[in-house]
mmCIF file of N, CA and C in Angstrom:
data_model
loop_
_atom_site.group_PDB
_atom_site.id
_atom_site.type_symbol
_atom_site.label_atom_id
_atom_site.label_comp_id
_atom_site.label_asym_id
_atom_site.label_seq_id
_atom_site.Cartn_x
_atom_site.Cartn_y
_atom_site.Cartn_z
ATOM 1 N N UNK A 1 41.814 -33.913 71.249
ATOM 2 C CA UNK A 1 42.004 -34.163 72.663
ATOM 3 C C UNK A 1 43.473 -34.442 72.978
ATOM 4 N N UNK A 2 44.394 -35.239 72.081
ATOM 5 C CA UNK A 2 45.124 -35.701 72.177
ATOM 6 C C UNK A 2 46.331 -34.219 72.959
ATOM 7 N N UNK A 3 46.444 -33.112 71.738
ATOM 8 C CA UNK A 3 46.982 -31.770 72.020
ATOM 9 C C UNK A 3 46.637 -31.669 72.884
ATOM 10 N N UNK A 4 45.308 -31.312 73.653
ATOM 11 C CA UNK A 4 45.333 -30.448 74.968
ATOM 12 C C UNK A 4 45.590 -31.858 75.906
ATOM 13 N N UNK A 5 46.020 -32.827 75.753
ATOM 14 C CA UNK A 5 46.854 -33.472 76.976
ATOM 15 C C UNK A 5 48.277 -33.257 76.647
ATOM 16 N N UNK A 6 49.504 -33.376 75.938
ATOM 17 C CA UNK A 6 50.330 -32.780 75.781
ATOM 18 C C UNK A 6 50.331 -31.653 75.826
ATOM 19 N N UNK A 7 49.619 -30.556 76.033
ATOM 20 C CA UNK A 7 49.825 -28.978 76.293
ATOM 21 C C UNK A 7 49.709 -29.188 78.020
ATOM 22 N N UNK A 8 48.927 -30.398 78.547
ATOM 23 C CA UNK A 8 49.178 -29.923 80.219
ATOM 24 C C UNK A 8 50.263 -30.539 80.660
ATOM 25 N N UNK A 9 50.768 -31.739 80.054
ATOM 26 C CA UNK A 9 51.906 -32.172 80.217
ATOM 27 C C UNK A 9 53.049 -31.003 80.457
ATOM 28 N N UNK A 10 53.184 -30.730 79.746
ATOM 29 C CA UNK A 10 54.607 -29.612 79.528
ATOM 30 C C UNK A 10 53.954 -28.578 80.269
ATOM 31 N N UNK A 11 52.544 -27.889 80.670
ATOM 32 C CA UNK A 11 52.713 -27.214 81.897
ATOM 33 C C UNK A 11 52.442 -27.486 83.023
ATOM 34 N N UNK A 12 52.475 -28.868 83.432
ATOM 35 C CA UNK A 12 52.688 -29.963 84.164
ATOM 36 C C UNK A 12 54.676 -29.781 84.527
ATOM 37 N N UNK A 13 55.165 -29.731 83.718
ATOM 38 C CA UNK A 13 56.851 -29.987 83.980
ATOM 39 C C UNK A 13 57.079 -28.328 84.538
ATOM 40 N N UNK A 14 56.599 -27.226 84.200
ATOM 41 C CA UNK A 14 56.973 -25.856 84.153
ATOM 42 C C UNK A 14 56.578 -25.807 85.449
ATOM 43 N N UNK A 15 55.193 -26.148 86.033
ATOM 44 C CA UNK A 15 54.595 -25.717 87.347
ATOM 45 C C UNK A 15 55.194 -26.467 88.678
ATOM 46 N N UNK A 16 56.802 -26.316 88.696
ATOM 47 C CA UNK A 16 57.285 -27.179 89.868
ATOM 48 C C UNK A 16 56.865 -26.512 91.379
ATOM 49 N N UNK A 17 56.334 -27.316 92.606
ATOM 50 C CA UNK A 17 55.707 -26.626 93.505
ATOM 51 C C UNK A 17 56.837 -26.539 94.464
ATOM 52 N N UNK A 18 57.463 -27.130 94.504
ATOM 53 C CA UNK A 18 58.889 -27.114 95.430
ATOM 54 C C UNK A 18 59.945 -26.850 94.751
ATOM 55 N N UNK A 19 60.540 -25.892 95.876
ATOM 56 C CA UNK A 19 61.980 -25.115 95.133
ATOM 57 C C UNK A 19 63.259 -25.845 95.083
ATOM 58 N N UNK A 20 63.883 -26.199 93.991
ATOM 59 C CA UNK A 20 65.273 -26.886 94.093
ATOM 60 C C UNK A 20 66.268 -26.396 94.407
ATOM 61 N N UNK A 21 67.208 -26.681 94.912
ATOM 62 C CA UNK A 21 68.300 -26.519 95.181
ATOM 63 C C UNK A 21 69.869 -27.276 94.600
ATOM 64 N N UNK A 22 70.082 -26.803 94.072
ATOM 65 C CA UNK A 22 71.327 -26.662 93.183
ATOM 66 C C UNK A 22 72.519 -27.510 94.337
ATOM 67 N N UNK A 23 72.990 -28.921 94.183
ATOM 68 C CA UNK A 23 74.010 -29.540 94.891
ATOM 69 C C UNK A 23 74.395 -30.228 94.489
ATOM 70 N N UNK A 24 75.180 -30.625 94.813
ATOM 71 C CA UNK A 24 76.758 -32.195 93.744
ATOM 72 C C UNK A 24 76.600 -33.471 95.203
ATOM 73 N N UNK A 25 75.544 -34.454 95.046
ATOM 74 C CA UNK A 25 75.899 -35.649 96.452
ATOM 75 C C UNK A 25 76.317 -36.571 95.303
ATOM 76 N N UNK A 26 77.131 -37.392 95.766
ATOM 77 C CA UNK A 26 77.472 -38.923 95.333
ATOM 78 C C UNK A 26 76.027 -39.532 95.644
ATOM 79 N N UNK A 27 75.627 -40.283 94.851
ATOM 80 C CA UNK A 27 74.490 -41.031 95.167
ATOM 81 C C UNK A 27 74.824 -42.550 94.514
ATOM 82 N N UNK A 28 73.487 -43.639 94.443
ATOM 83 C CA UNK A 28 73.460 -44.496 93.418
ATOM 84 C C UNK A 28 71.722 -44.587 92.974
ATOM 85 N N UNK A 29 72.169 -44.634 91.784
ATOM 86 C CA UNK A 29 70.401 -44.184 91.045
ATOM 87 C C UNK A 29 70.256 -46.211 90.441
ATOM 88 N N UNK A 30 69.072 -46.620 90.750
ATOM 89 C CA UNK A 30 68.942 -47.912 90.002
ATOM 90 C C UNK A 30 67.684 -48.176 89.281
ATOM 91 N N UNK A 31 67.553 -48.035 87.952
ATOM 92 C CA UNK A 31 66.107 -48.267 87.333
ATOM 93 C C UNK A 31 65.586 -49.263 87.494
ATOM 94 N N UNK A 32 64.293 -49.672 87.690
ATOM 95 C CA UNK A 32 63.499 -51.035 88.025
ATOM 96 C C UNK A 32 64.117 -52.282 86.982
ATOM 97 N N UNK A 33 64.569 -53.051 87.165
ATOM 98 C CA UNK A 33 64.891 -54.011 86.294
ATOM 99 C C UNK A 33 66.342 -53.893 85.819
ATOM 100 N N UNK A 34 67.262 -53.013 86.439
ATOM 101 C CA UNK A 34 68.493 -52.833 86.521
ATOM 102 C C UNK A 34 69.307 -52.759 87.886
ATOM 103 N N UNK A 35 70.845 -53.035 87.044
ATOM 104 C CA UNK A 35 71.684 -53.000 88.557
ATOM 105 C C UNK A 35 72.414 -51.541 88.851
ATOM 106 N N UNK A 36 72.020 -51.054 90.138
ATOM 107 C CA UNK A 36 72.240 -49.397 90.322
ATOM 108 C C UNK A 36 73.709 -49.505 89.934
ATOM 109 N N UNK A 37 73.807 -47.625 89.819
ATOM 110 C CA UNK A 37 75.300 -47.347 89.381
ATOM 111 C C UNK A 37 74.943 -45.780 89.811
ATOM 112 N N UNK A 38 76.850 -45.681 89.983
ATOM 113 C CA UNK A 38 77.297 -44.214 90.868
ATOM 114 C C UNK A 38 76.591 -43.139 89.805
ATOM 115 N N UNK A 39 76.025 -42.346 90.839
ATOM 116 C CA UNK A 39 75.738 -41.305 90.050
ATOM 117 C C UNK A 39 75.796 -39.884 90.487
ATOM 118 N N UNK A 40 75.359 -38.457 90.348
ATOM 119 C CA UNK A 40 75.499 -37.227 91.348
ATOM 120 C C UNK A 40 74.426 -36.633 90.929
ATOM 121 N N UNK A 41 73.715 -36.311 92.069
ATOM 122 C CA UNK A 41 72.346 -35.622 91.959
ATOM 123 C C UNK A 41 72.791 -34.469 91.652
ATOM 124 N N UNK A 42 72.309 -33.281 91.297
ATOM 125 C CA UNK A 42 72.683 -32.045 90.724
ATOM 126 C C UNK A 42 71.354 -31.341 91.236
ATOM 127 N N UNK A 43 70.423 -31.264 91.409
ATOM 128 C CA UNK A 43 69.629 -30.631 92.266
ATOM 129 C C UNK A 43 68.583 -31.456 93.058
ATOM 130 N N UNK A 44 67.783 -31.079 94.449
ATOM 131 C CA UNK A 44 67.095 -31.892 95.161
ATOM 132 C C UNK A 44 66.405 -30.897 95.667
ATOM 133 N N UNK A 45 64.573 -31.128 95.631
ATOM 134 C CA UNK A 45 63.707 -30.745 96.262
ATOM 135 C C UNK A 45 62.612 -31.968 97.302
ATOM 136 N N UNK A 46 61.795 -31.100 97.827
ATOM 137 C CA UNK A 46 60.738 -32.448 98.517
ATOM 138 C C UNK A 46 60.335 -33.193 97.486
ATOM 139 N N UNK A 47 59.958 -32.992 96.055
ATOM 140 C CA UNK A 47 59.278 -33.480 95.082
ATOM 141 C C UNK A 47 60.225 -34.285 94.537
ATOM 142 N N UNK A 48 61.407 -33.809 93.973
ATOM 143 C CA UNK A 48 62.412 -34.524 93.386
ATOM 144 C C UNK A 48 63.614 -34.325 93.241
ATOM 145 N N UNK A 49 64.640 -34.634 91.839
ATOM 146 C CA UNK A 49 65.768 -34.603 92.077
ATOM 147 C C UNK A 49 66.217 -34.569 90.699
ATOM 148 N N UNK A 50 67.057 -34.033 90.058
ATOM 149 C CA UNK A 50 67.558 -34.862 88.838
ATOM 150 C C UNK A 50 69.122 -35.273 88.975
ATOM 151 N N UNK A 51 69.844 -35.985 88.173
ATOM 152 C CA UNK A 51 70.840 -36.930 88.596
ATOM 153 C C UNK A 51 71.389 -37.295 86.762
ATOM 154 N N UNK A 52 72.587 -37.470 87.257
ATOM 155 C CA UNK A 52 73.241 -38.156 85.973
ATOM 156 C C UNK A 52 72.624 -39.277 85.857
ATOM 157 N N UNK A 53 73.008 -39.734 84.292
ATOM 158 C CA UNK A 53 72.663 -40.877 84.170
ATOM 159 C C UNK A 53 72.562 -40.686 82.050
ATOM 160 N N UNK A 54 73.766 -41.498 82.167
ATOM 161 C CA UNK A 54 74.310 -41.504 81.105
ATOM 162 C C UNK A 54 73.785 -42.205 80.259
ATOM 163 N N UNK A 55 73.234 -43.550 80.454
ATOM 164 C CA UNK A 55 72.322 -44.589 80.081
ATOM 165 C C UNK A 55 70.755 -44.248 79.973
ATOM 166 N N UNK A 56 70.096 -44.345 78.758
ATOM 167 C CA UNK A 56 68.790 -43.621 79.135
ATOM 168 C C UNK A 56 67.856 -44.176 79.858
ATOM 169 N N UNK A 57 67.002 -43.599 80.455
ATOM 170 C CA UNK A 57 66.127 -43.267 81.443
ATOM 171 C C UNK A 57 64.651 -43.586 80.642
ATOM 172 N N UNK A 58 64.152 -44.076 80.716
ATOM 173 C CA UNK A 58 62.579 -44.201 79.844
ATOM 174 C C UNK A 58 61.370 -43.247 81.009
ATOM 175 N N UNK A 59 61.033 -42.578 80.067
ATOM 176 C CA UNK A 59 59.663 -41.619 81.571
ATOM 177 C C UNK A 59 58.504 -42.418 81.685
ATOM 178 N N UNK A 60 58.277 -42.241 82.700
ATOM 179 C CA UNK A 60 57.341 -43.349 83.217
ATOM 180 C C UNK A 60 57.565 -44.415 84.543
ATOM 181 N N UNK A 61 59.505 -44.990 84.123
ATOM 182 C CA UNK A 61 59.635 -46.174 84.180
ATOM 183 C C UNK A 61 59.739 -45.696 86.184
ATOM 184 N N UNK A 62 59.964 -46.981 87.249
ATOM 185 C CA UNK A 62 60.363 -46.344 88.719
ATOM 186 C C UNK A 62 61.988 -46.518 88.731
ATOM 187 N N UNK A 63 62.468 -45.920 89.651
ATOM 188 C CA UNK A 63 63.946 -45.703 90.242
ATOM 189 C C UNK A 63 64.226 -45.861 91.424
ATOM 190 N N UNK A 64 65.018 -45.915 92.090
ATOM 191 C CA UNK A 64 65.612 -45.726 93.600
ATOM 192 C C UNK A 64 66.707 -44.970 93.600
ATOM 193 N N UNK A 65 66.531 -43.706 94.564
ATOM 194 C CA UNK A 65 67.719 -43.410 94.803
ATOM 195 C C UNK A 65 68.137 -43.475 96.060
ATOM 196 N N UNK A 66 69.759 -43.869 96.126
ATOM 197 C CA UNK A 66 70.298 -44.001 97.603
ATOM 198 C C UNK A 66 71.180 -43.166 97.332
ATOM 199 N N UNK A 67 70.624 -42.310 98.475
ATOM 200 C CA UNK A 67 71.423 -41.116 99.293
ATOM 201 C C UNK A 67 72.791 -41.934 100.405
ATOM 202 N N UNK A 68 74.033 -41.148 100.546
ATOM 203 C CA UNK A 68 74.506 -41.710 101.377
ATOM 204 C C UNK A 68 73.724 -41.852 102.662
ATOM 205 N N UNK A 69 73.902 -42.614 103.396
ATOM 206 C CA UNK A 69 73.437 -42.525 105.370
ATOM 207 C C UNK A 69 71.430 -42.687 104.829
ATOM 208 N N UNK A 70 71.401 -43.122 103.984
ATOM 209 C CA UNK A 70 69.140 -42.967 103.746
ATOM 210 C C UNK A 70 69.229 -44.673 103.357
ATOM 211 N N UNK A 71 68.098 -44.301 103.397
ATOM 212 C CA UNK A 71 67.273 -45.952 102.665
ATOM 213 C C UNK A 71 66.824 -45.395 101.234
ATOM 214 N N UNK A 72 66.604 -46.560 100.254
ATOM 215 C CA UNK A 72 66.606 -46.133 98.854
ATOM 216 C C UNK A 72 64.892 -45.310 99.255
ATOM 217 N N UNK A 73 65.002 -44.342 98.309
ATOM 218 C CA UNK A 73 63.733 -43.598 98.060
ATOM 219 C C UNK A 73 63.246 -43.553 96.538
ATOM 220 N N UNK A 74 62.458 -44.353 96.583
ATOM 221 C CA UNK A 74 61.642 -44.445 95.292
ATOM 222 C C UNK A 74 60.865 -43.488 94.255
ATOM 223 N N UNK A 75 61.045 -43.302 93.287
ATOM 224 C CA UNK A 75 60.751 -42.181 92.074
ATOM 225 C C UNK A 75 59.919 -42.626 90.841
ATOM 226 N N UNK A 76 59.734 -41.640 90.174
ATOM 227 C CA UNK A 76 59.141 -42.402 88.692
ATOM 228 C C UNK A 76 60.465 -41.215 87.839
ATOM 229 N N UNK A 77 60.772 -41.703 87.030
ATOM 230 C CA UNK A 77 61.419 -40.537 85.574
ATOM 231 C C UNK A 77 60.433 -40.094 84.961
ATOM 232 N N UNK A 78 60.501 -38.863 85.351
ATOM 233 C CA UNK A 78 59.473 -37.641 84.426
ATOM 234 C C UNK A 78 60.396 -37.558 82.787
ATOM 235 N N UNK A 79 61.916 -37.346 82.927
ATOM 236 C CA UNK A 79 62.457 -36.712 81.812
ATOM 237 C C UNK A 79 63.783 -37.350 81.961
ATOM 238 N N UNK A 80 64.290 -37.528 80.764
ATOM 239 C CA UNK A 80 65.673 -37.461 80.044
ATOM 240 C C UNK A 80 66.468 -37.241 79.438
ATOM 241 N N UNK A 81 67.731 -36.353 79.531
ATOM 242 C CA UNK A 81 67.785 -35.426 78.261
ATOM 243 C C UNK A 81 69.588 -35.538 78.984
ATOM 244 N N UNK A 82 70.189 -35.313 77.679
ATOM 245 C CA UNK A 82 71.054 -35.233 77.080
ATOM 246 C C UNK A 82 72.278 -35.854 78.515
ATOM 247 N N UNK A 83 72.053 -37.113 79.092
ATOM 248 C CA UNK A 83 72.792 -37.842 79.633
ATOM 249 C C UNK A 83 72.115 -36.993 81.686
ATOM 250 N N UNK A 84 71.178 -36.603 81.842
ATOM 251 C CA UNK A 84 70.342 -36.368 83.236
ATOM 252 C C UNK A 84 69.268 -36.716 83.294
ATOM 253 N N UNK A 85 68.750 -37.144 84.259
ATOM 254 C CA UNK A 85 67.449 -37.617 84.274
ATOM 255 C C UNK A 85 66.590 -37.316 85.514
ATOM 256 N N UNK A 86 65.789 -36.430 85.551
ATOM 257 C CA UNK A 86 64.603 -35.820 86.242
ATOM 258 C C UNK A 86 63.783 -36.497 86.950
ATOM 259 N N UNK A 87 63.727 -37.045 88.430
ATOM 260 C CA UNK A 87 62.777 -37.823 89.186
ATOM 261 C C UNK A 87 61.845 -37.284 89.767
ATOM 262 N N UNK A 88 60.959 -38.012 90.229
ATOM 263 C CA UNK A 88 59.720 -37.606 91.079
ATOM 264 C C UNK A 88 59.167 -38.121 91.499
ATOM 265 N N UNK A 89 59.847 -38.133 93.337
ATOM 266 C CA UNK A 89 59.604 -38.650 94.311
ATOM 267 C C UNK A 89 58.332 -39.452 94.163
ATOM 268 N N UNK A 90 58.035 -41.122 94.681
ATOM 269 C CA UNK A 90 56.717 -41.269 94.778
ATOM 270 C C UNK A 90 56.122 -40.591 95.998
ATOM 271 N N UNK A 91 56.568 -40.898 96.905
ATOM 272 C CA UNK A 91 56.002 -40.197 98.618
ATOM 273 C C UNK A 91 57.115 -38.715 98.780
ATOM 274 N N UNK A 92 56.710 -37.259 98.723
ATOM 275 C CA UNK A 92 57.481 -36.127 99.512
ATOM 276 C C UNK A 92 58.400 -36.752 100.247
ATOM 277 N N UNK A 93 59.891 -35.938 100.029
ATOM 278 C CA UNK A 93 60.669 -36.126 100.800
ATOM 279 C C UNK A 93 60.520 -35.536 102.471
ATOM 280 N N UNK A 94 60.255 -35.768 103.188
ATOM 281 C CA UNK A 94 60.472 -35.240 104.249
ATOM 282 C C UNK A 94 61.233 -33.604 104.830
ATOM 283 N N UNK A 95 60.537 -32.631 104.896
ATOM 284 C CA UNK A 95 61.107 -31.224 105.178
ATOM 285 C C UNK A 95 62.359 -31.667 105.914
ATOM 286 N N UNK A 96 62.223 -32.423 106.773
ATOM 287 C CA UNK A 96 63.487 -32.423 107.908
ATOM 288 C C UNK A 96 64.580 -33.355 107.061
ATOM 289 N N UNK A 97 64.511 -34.508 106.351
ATOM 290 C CA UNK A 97 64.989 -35.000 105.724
ATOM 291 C C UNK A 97 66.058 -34.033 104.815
ATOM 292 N N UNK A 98 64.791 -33.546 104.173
ATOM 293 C CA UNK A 98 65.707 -32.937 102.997
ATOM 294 C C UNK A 98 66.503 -31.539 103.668
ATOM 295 N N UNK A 99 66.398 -31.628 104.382
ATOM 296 C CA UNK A 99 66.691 -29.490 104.852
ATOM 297 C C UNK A 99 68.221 -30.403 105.299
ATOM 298 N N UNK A 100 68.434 -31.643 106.220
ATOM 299 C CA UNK A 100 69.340 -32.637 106.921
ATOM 300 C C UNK A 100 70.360 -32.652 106.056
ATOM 301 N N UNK A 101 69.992 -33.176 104.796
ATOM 302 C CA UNK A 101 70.719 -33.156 103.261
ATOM 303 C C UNK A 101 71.283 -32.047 102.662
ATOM 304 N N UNK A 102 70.638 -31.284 103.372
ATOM 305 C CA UNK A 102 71.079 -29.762 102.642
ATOM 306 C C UNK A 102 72.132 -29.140 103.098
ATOM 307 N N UNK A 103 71.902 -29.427 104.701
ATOM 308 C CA UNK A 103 73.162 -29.132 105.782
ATOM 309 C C UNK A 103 74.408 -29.861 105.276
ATOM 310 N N UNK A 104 74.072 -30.699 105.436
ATOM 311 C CA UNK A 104 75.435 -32.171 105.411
ATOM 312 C C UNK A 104 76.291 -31.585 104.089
ATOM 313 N N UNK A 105 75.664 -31.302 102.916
ATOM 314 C CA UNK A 105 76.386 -31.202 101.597
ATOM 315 C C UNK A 105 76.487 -30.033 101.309
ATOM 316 N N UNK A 106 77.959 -29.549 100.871
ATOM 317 C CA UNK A 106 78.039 -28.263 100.440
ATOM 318 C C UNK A 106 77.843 -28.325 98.570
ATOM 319 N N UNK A 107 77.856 -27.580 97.674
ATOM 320 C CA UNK A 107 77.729 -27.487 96.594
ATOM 321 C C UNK A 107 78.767 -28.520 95.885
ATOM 322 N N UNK A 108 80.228 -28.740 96.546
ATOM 323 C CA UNK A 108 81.578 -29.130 95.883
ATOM 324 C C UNK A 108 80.850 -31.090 96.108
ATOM 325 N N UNK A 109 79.757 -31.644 96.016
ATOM 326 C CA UNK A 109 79.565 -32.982 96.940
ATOM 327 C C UNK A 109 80.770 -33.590 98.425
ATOM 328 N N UNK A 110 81.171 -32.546 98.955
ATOM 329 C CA UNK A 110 81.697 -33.174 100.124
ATOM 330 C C UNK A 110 81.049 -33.000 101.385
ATOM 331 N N UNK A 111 81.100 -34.083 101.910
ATOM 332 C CA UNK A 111 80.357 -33.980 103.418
ATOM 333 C C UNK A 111 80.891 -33.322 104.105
ATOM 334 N N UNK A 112 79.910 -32.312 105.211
ATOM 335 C CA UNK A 112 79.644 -31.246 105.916
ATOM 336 C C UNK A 112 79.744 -32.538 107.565
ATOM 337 N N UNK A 113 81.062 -32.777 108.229
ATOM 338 C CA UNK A 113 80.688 -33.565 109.697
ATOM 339 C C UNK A 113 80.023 -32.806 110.388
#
């Protein structure tokens, strides 16, 4: 039993339902029981996000991320690998939210006035 739950796991990670988008924001990422620190998201969908984070990340554990101009939005870490770490949103980001985010930031992380 044990295998066929690790076999849906990993096609659990493959079957992402929302499309990412590839961007550089300044953010600050803070793990539950830690004090946040600067970090740069590197891609963002409604579902999630992944983000530096040099310090490891335990999967499972929750996060916050603060977007500039947002309120922290809360995550769990799916993954961690080689200094990035893979979130997932607890509540969908908001279509208008995120599309808002998309405008504002060009690829280079500088704001779009």
């Amino acid at each position: 039993m044990q295998n066929t739950i690790g076999r849906y796991d990993i096609a659990a990670q493959e079957d992402r339902s929302a499309p990412r988008t590839r961007i550089m924001i300044p953010a600050q990422l803070r793990a539950s029981g830690n004090r946040a620190f600067q970090t740069v998201v590197n891609d963002l969908s409604l579902s999630g996000f992944s983000a530096t984070a040099l310090n490891r990340m335990h999967v499972g554990s929750i996060c916050w991320l603060t977007l500039p101009g947002l309120e922290s939005l809360q995550a769990e870490v799916v993954w961690w690998e080689n200094g990035t770490a893979g979130c997932a949103f607890t509540n969908l980001l908001s279509p208008i939210v995120h599309d808002n985010i998309l405008a504002r930031y060009r690829g280079d992380g500088s704001f779009k006035g």
